[in-house]
Amino acid sequence: MINSKEEKQKYSDMVDSMAPKSPIFSNCIKAFISGGLICILGQFINNMAQNYGLNSDDASLVTSVVLIFISAVLTGFGLYGKLGKFCGAGTIVPITGFANSMVSPAIEFKKEGMVFGLGAKMFIIAGPVIIYGVLSSIVVGFIYYLLG
């Protein structure tokens, strides 16, 4: 147990000296570039879908589905995690990060069976996000109904 203020300071200095230094600037650059590349890919898919005659809403739907599929496949082959380690927070672009958060627990717990492993564990991370989305849409819909 640390009693004196001097001992607490010594301990704090020792912890600070042994803690790994995080390259914050390079991490921010990697996240910016990787997140931007994912968004560029999404825009490319959207533009291609519109070039094939889809309207804006349908092209957006196709873009979402394709990005989710790509993320799920990369997660299944273990590549999304490696990409995430290198790129950092840039890979948590909402739709791709959400797809990864759904597939990862499902793959990890598939050996426990289809119901208790795959089916139940898939929603460990994504469950709160889904619940928040549903509840907030209900609240917004109710407010919209009252106002108009």
mmCIF file with all atom_site columns, C-alpha atoms in Angstrom:
data_model
loop_
_atom_site.group_PDB
_atom_site.id
_atom_site.type_symbol
_atom_site.label_atom_id
_atom_site.label_alt_id
_atom_site.label_comp_id
_atom_site.label_asym_id
_atom_site.label_entity_id
_atom_site.label_seq_id
_atom_site.pdbx_PDB_ins_code
_atom_site.Cartn_x
_atom_site.Cartn_y
_atom_site.Cartn_z
_atom_site.occupancy
_atom_site.B_iso_or_equiv
_atom_site.pdbx_formal_charge
_atom_site.auth_seq_id
_atom_site.auth_comp_id
_atom_site.auth_asym_id
_atom_site.auth_atom_id
_atom_site.pdbx_PDB_model_num
ATOM 1   C CA . MET A 1 1   ? 0.000   0.000   0.000   1.00 0.00 ? 1   MET A CA 1
ATOM 2   C CA . ILE A 1 2   ? 1.327   3.406   -0.920  1.00 0.00 ? 2   ILE A CA 1
ATOM 3   C CA . ASN A 1 3   ? 1.114   5.861   1.944   1.00 0.00 ? 3   ASN A CA 1
ATOM 4   C CA . SER A 1 4   ? 2.983   9.047   1.185   1.00 0.00 ? 4   SER A CA 1
ATOM 5   C CA . LYS A 1 5   ? 2.494   11.507  -1.617  1.00 0.00 ? 5   LYS A CA 1
ATOM 6   C CA . GLU A 1 6   ? 6.149   11.059  -2.608  1.00 0.00 ? 6   GLU A CA 1
ATOM 7   C CA . GLU A 1 7   ? 5.737   7.290   -2.979  1.00 0.00 ? 7   GLU A CA 1
ATOM 8   C CA . LYS A 1 8   ? 2.613   7.788   -5.084  1.00 0.00 ? 8   LYS A CA 1
ATOM 9   C CA . GLN A 1 9   ? 4.531   10.144  -7.344  1.00 0.00 ? 9   GLN A CA 1
ATOM 10  C CA . LYS A 1 10  ? 7.429   7.668   -7.666  1.00 0.00 ? 10  LYS A CA 1
ATOM 11  C CA . TYR A 1 11  ? 4.996   4.909   -8.550  1.00 0.00 ? 11  TYR A CA 1
ATOM 12  C CA . SER A 1 12  ? 3.225   7.114   -11.090 1.00 0.00 ? 12  SER A CA 1
ATOM 13  C CA . ASP A 1 13  ? 6.567   8.074   -12.679 1.00 0.00 ? 13  ASP A CA 1
ATOM 14  C CA . MET A 1 14  ? 7.590   4.405   -12.871 1.00 0.00 ? 14  MET A CA 1
ATOM 15  C CA . VAL A 1 15  ? 4.301   3.442   -14.544 1.00 0.00 ? 15  VAL A CA 1
ATOM 16  C CA . ASP A 1 16  ? 4.640   6.304   -17.033 1.00 0.00 ? 16  ASP A CA 1
ATOM 17  C CA . SER A 1 17  ? 8.204   5.295   -17.897 1.00 0.00 ? 17  SER A CA 1
ATOM 18  C CA . MET A 1 18  ? 7.246   1.654   -18.535 1.00 0.00 ? 18  MET A CA 1
ATOM 19  C CA . ALA A 1 19  ? 4.023   2.315   -20.443 1.00 0.00 ? 19  ALA A CA 1
ATOM 20  C CA . PRO A 1 20  ? 4.397   1.997   -24.207 1.00 0.00 ? 20  PRO A CA 1
ATOM 21  C CA . LYS A 1 21  ? 4.272   5.274   -26.054 1.00 0.00 ? 21  LYS A CA 1
ATOM 22  C CA . SER A 1 22  ? 1.442   5.484   -28.539 1.00 0.00 ? 22  SER A CA 1
ATOM 23  C CA . PRO A 1 23  ? 2.230   7.025   -31.916 1.00 0.00 ? 23  PRO A CA 1
ATOM 24  C CA . ILE A 1 24  ? -0.893  9.184   -31.880 1.00 0.00 ? 24  ILE A CA 1
ATOM 25  C CA . PHE A 1 25  ? -0.120  11.217  -34.999 1.00 0.00 ? 25  PHE A CA 1
ATOM 26  C CA . SER A 1 26  ? 0.604   8.209   -37.219 1.00 0.00 ? 26  SER A CA 1
ATOM 27  C CA . ASN A 1 27  ? -2.432  6.376   -35.801 1.00 0.00 ? 27  ASN A CA 1
ATOM 28  C CA . CYS A 1 28  ? -4.633  9.342   -36.731 1.00 0.00 ? 28  CYS A CA 1
ATOM 29  C CA . ILE A 1 29  ? -3.188  9.454   -40.238 1.00 0.00 ? 29  ILE A CA 1
ATOM 30  C CA . LYS A 1 30  ? -3.728  5.688   -40.722 1.00 0.00 ? 30  LYS A CA 1
ATOM 31  C CA . ALA A 1 31  ? -7.301  5.948   -39.427 1.00 0.00 ? 31  ALA A CA 1
ATOM 32  C CA . PHE A 1 32  ? -8.067  8.924   -41.649 1.00 0.00 ? 32  PHE A CA 1
ATOM 33  C CA . ILE A 1 33  ? -6.663  7.283   -44.764 1.00 0.00 ? 33  ILE A CA 1
ATOM 34  C CA . SER A 1 34  ? -8.199  3.842   -44.165 1.00 0.00 ? 34  SER A CA 1
ATOM 35  C CA . GLY A 1 35  ? -11.607 5.258   -43.248 1.00 0.00 ? 35  GLY A CA 1
ATOM 36  C CA . GLY A 1 36  ? -11.442 7.487   -46.292 1.00 0.00 ? 36  GLY A CA 1
ATOM 37  C CA . LEU A 1 37  ? -10.560 4.544   -48.537 1.00 0.00 ? 37  LEU A CA 1
ATOM 38  C CA . ILE A 1 38  ? -13.543 2.585   -47.220 1.00 0.00 ? 38  ILE A CA 1
ATOM 39  C CA . CYS A 1 39  ? -15.771 5.573   -47.933 1.00 0.00 ? 39  CYS A CA 1
ATOM 40  C CA . ILE A 1 40  ? -14.270 5.953   -51.408 1.00 0.00 ? 40  ILE A CA 1
ATOM 41  C CA . LEU A 1 41  ? -15.020 2.272   -52.051 1.00 0.00 ? 41  LEU A CA 1
ATOM 42  C CA . GLY A 1 42  ? -18.600 2.846   -50.923 1.00 0.00 ? 42  GLY A CA 1
ATOM 43  C CA . GLN A 1 43  ? -18.946 5.865   -53.201 1.00 0.00 ? 43  GLN A CA 1
ATOM 44  C CA . PHE A 1 44  ? -17.489 3.871   -56.099 1.00 0.00 ? 44  PHE A CA 1
ATOM 45  C CA . ILE A 1 45  ? -20.000 1.070   -55.530 1.00 0.00 ? 45  ILE A CA 1
ATOM 46  C CA . ASN A 1 46  ? -22.807 3.627   -55.319 1.00 0.00 ? 46  ASN A CA 1
ATOM 47  C CA . ASN A 1 47  ? -21.735 5.322   -58.553 1.00 0.00 ? 47  ASN A CA 1
ATOM 48  C CA . MET A 1 48  ? -21.467 1.968   -60.348 1.00 0.00 ? 48  MET A CA 1
ATOM 49  C CA . ALA A 1 49  ? -24.941 0.967   -59.176 1.00 0.00 ? 49  ALA A CA 1
ATOM 50  C CA . GLN A 1 50  ? -26.363 4.260   -60.446 1.00 0.00 ? 50  GLN A CA 1
ATOM 51  C CA . ASN A 1 51  ? -24.539 3.790   -63.754 1.00 0.00 ? 51  ASN A CA 1
ATOM 52  C CA . TYR A 1 52  ? -26.336 0.458   -64.126 1.00 0.00 ? 52  TYR A CA 1
ATOM 53  C CA . GLY A 1 53  ? -29.674 2.263   -63.905 1.00 0.00 ? 53  GLY A CA 1
ATOM 54  C CA . LEU A 1 54  ? -30.569 2.104   -60.221 1.00 0.00 ? 54  LEU A CA 1
ATOM 55  C CA . ASN A 1 55  ? -32.082 5.180   -58.622 1.00 0.00 ? 55  ASN A CA 1
ATOM 56  C CA . SER A 1 56  ? -30.317 6.841   -55.696 1.00 0.00 ? 56  SER A CA 1
ATOM 57  C CA . ASP A 1 57  ? -32.191 4.938   -52.967 1.00 0.00 ? 57  ASP A CA 1
ATOM 58  C CA . ASP A 1 58  ? -31.677 1.547   -54.595 1.00 0.00 ? 58  ASP A CA 1
ATOM 59  C CA . ALA A 1 59  ? -28.010 2.314   -55.275 1.00 0.00 ? 59  ALA A CA 1
ATOM 60  C CA . SER A 1 60  ? -27.547 3.199   -51.597 1.00 0.00 ? 60  SER A CA 1
ATOM 61  C CA . LEU A 1 61  ? -29.141 -0.094  -50.605 1.00 0.00 ? 61  LEU A CA 1
ATOM 62  C CA . VAL A 1 62  ? -26.837 -2.031  -52.943 1.00 0.00 ? 62  VAL A CA 1
ATOM 63  C CA . THR A 1 63  ? -23.838 -0.139  -51.555 1.00 0.00 ? 63  THR A CA 1
ATOM 64  C CA . SER A 1 64  ? -24.758 -1.053  -47.989 1.00 0.00 ? 64  SER A CA 1
ATOM 65  C CA . VAL A 1 65  ? -25.283 -4.708  -48.858 1.00 0.00 ? 65  VAL A CA 1
ATOM 66  C CA . VAL A 1 66  ? -21.995 -4.953  -50.759 1.00 0.00 ? 66  VAL A CA 1
ATOM 67  C CA . LEU A 1 67  ? -19.995 -3.255  -47.980 1.00 0.00 ? 67  LEU A CA 1
ATOM 68  C CA . ILE A 1 68  ? -21.578 -5.544  -45.372 1.00 0.00 ? 68  ILE A CA 1
ATOM 69  C CA . PHE A 1 69  ? -20.805 -8.578  -47.526 1.00 0.00 ? 69  PHE A CA 1
ATOM 70  C CA . ILE A 1 70  ? -17.179 -7.530  -48.060 1.00 0.00 ? 70  ILE A CA 1
ATOM 71  C CA . SER A 1 71  ? -16.729 -6.913  -44.318 1.00 0.00 ? 71  SER A CA 1
ATOM 72  C CA . ALA A 1 72  ? -18.291 -10.243 -43.402 1.00 0.00 ? 72  ALA A CA 1
ATOM 73  C CA . VAL A 1 73  ? -16.116 -12.148 -45.886 1.00 0.00 ? 73  VAL A CA 1
ATOM 74  C CA . LEU A 1 74  ? -12.950 -10.377 -44.719 1.00 0.00 ? 74  LEU A CA 1
ATOM 75  C CA . THR A 1 75  ? -13.891 -11.129 -41.097 1.00 0.00 ? 75  THR A CA 1
ATOM 76  C CA . GLY A 1 76  ? -14.575 -14.762 -41.960 1.00 0.00 ? 76  GLY A CA 1
ATOM 77  C CA . PHE A 1 77  ? -11.123 -15.160 -43.481 1.00 0.00 ? 77  PHE A CA 1
ATOM 78  C CA . GLY A 1 78  ? -9.506  -13.357 -40.536 1.00 0.00 ? 78  GLY A CA 1
ATOM 79  C CA . LEU A 1 79  ? -8.370  -10.423 -42.656 1.00 0.00 ? 79  LEU A CA 1
ATOM 80  C CA . TYR A 1 80  ? -10.559 -7.687  -41.161 1.00 0.00 ? 80  TYR A CA 1
ATOM 81  C CA . GLY A 1 81  ? -8.875  -8.054  -37.779 1.00 0.00 ? 81  GLY A CA 1
ATOM 82  C CA . LYS A 1 82  ? -5.437  -7.716  -39.355 1.00 0.00 ? 82  LYS A CA 1
ATOM 83  C CA . LEU A 1 83  ? -6.640  -4.716  -41.306 1.00 0.00 ? 83  LEU A CA 1
ATOM 84  C CA . GLY A 1 84  ? -8.031  -3.253  -38.086 1.00 0.00 ? 84  GLY A CA 1
ATOM 85  C CA . LYS A 1 85  ? -4.730  -3.736  -36.254 1.00 0.00 ? 85  LYS A CA 1
ATOM 86  C CA . PHE A 1 86  ? -2.851  -1.906  -38.985 1.00 0.00 ? 86  PHE A CA 1
ATOM 87  C CA . CYS A 1 87  ? -5.401  0.823   -39.797 1.00 0.00 ? 87  CYS A CA 1
ATOM 88  C CA . GLY A 1 88  ? -6.847  1.343   -36.331 1.00 0.00 ? 88  GLY A CA 1
ATOM 89  C CA . ALA A 1 89  ? -10.061 3.275   -35.891 1.00 0.00 ? 89  ALA A CA 1
ATOM 90  C CA . GLY A 1 90  ? -10.464 3.909   -39.620 1.00 0.00 ? 90  GLY A CA 1
ATOM 91  C CA . THR A 1 91  ? -11.917 0.442   -40.083 1.00 0.00 ? 91  THR A CA 1
ATOM 92  C CA . ILE A 1 92  ? -14.763 1.247   -37.726 1.00 0.00 ? 92  ILE A CA 1
ATOM 93  C CA . VAL A 1 93  ? -16.639 3.113   -40.431 1.00 0.00 ? 93  VAL A CA 1
ATOM 94  C CA . PRO A 1 94  ? -20.178 2.427   -39.204 1.00 0.00 ? 94  PRO A CA 1
ATOM 95  C CA . ILE A 1 95  ? -21.432 -0.126  -41.688 1.00 0.00 ? 95  ILE A CA 1
ATOM 96  C CA . THR A 1 96  ? -18.241 -2.155  -42.039 1.00 0.00 ? 96  THR A CA 1
ATOM 97  C CA . GLY A 1 97  ? -17.468 -2.037  -38.328 1.00 0.00 ? 97  GLY A CA 1
ATOM 98  C CA . PHE A 1 98  ? -21.014 -3.127  -37.518 1.00 0.00 ? 98  PHE A CA 1
ATOM 99  C CA . ALA A 1 99  ? -20.789 -6.053  -39.926 1.00 0.00 ? 99  ALA A CA 1
ATOM 100 C CA . ASN A 1 100 ? -17.490 -7.068  -38.342 1.00 0.00 ? 100 ASN A CA 1
ATOM 101 C CA . SER A 1 101 ? -19.003 -6.832  -34.853 1.00 0.00 ? 101 SER A CA 1
ATOM 102 C CA . MET A 1 102 ? -21.827 -9.164  -35.920 1.00 0.00 ? 102 MET A CA 1
ATOM 103 C CA . VAL A 1 103 ? -19.683 -11.774 -37.657 1.00 0.00 ? 103 VAL A CA 1
ATOM 104 C CA . SER A 1 104 ? -16.753 -11.971 -35.205 1.00 0.00 ? 104 SER A CA 1
ATOM 105 C CA . PRO A 1 105 ? -18.663 -13.329 -32.180 1.00 0.00 ? 105 PRO A CA 1
ATOM 106 C CA . ALA A 1 106 ? -20.662 -15.651 -34.423 1.00 0.00 ? 106 ALA A CA 1
ATOM 107 C CA . ILE A 1 107 ? -17.469 -17.191 -35.792 1.00 0.00 ? 107 ILE A CA 1
ATOM 108 C CA . GLU A 1 108 ? -15.863 -17.363 -32.366 1.00 0.00 ? 108 GLU A CA 1
ATOM 109 C CA . PHE A 1 109 ? -18.762 -19.213 -30.750 1.00 0.00 ? 109 PHE A CA 1
ATOM 110 C CA . LYS A 1 110 ? -19.929 -21.426 -33.640 1.00 0.00 ? 110 LYS A CA 1
ATOM 111 C CA . LYS A 1 111 ? -18.444 -24.499 -31.936 1.00 0.00 ? 111 LYS A CA 1
ATOM 112 C CA . GLU A 1 112 ? -21.049 -24.113 -29.185 1.00 0.00 ? 112 GLU A CA 1
ATOM 113 C CA . GLY A 1 113 ? -23.813 -24.899 -31.645 1.00 0.00 ? 113 GLY A CA 1
ATOM 114 C CA . MET A 1 114 ? -26.171 -23.073 -33.930 1.00 0.00 ? 114 MET A CA 1
ATOM 115 C CA . VAL A 1 115 ? -28.551 -21.751 -31.265 1.00 0.00 ? 115 VAL A CA 1
ATOM 116 C CA . PHE A 1 116 ? -26.473 -21.135 -28.130 1.00 0.00 ? 116 PHE A CA 1
ATOM 117 C CA . GLY A 1 117 ? -23.269 -20.339 -29.977 1.00 0.00 ? 117 GLY A CA 1
ATOM 118 C CA . LEU A 1 118 ? -23.869 -18.788 -33.346 1.00 0.00 ? 118 LEU A CA 1
ATOM 119 C CA . GLY A 1 119 ? -27.379 -17.437 -32.796 1.00 0.00 ? 119 GLY A CA 1
ATOM 120 C CA . ALA A 1 120 ? -26.968 -16.059 -29.290 1.00 0.00 ? 120 ALA A CA 1
ATOM 121 C CA . LYS A 1 121 ? -23.417 -14.745 -29.331 1.00 0.00 ? 121 LYS A CA 1
ATOM 122 C CA . MET A 1 122 ? -23.836 -12.898 -32.620 1.00 0.00 ? 122 MET A CA 1
ATOM 123 C CA . PHE A 1 123 ? -25.762 -10.164 -30.809 1.00 0.00 ? 123 PHE A CA 1
ATOM 124 C CA . ILE A 1 124 ? -23.367 -9.656  -27.874 1.00 0.00 ? 124 ILE A CA 1
ATOM 125 C CA . ILE A 1 125 ? -21.825 -6.527  -29.352 1.00 0.00 ? 125 ILE A CA 1
ATOM 126 C CA . ALA A 1 126 ? -24.439 -5.611  -31.904 1.00 0.00 ? 126 ALA A CA 1
ATOM 127 C CA . GLY A 1 127 ? -27.451 -6.126  -29.620 1.00 0.00 ? 127 GLY A CA 1
ATOM 128 C CA . PRO A 1 128 ? -27.188 -2.816  -27.779 1.00 0.00 ? 128 PRO A CA 1
ATOM 129 C CA . VAL A 1 129 ? -26.705 -0.992  -31.070 1.00 0.00 ? 129 VAL A CA 1
ATOM 130 C CA . ILE A 1 130 ? -29.803 -2.616  -32.540 1.00 0.00 ? 130 ILE A CA 1
ATOM 131 C CA . ILE A 1 131 ? -31.868 -1.883  -29.420 1.00 0.00 ? 131 ILE A CA 1
ATOM 132 C CA . TYR A 1 132 ? -30.717 1.745   -29.336 1.00 0.00 ? 132 TYR A CA 1
ATOM 133 C CA . GLY A 1 133 ? -31.529 2.131   -33.035 1.00 0.00 ? 133 GLY A CA 1
ATOM 134 C CA . VAL A 1 134 ? -35.004 0.634   -32.677 1.00 0.00 ? 134 VAL A CA 1
ATOM 135 C CA . LEU A 1 135 ? -35.871 2.636   -29.558 1.00 0.00 ? 135 LEU A CA 1
ATOM 136 C CA . SER A 1 136 ? -34.587 5.901   -30.969 1.00 0.00 ? 136 SER A CA 1
ATOM 137 C CA . SER A 1 137 ? -36.546 5.336   -34.191 1.00 0.00 ? 137 SER A CA 1
ATOM 138 C CA . ILE A 1 138 ? -39.695 4.762   -32.137 1.00 0.00 ? 138 ILE A CA 1
ATOM 139 C CA . VAL A 1 139 ? -39.130 7.985   -30.184 1.00 0.00 ? 139 VAL A CA 1
ATOM 140 C CA . VAL A 1 140 ? -38.417 9.982   -33.347 1.00 0.00 ? 140 VAL A CA 1
ATOM 141 C CA . GLY A 1 141 ? -41.457 8.465   -35.070 1.00 0.00 ? 141 GLY A CA 1
ATOM 142 C CA . PHE A 1 142 ? -43.665 9.360   -32.095 1.00 0.00 ? 142 PHE A CA 1
ATOM 143 C CA . ILE A 1 143 ? -42.373 12.945  -32.081 1.00 0.00 ? 143 ILE A CA 1
ATOM 144 C CA . TYR A 1 144 ? -42.908 13.158  -35.841 1.00 0.00 ? 144 TYR A CA 1
ATOM 145 C CA . TYR A 1 145 ? -46.465 11.855  -35.374 1.00 0.00 ? 145 TYR A CA 1
ATOM 146 C CA . LEU A 1 146 ? -47.200 14.455  -32.679 1.00 0.00 ? 146 LEU A CA 1
ATOM 147 C CA . LEU A 1 147 ? -45.801 17.320  -34.723 1.00 0.00 ? 147 LEU A CA 1
ATOM 148 C CA . GLY A 1 148 ? -47.300 16.504  -37.924 1.00 0.00 ? 148 GLY A CA 1
#
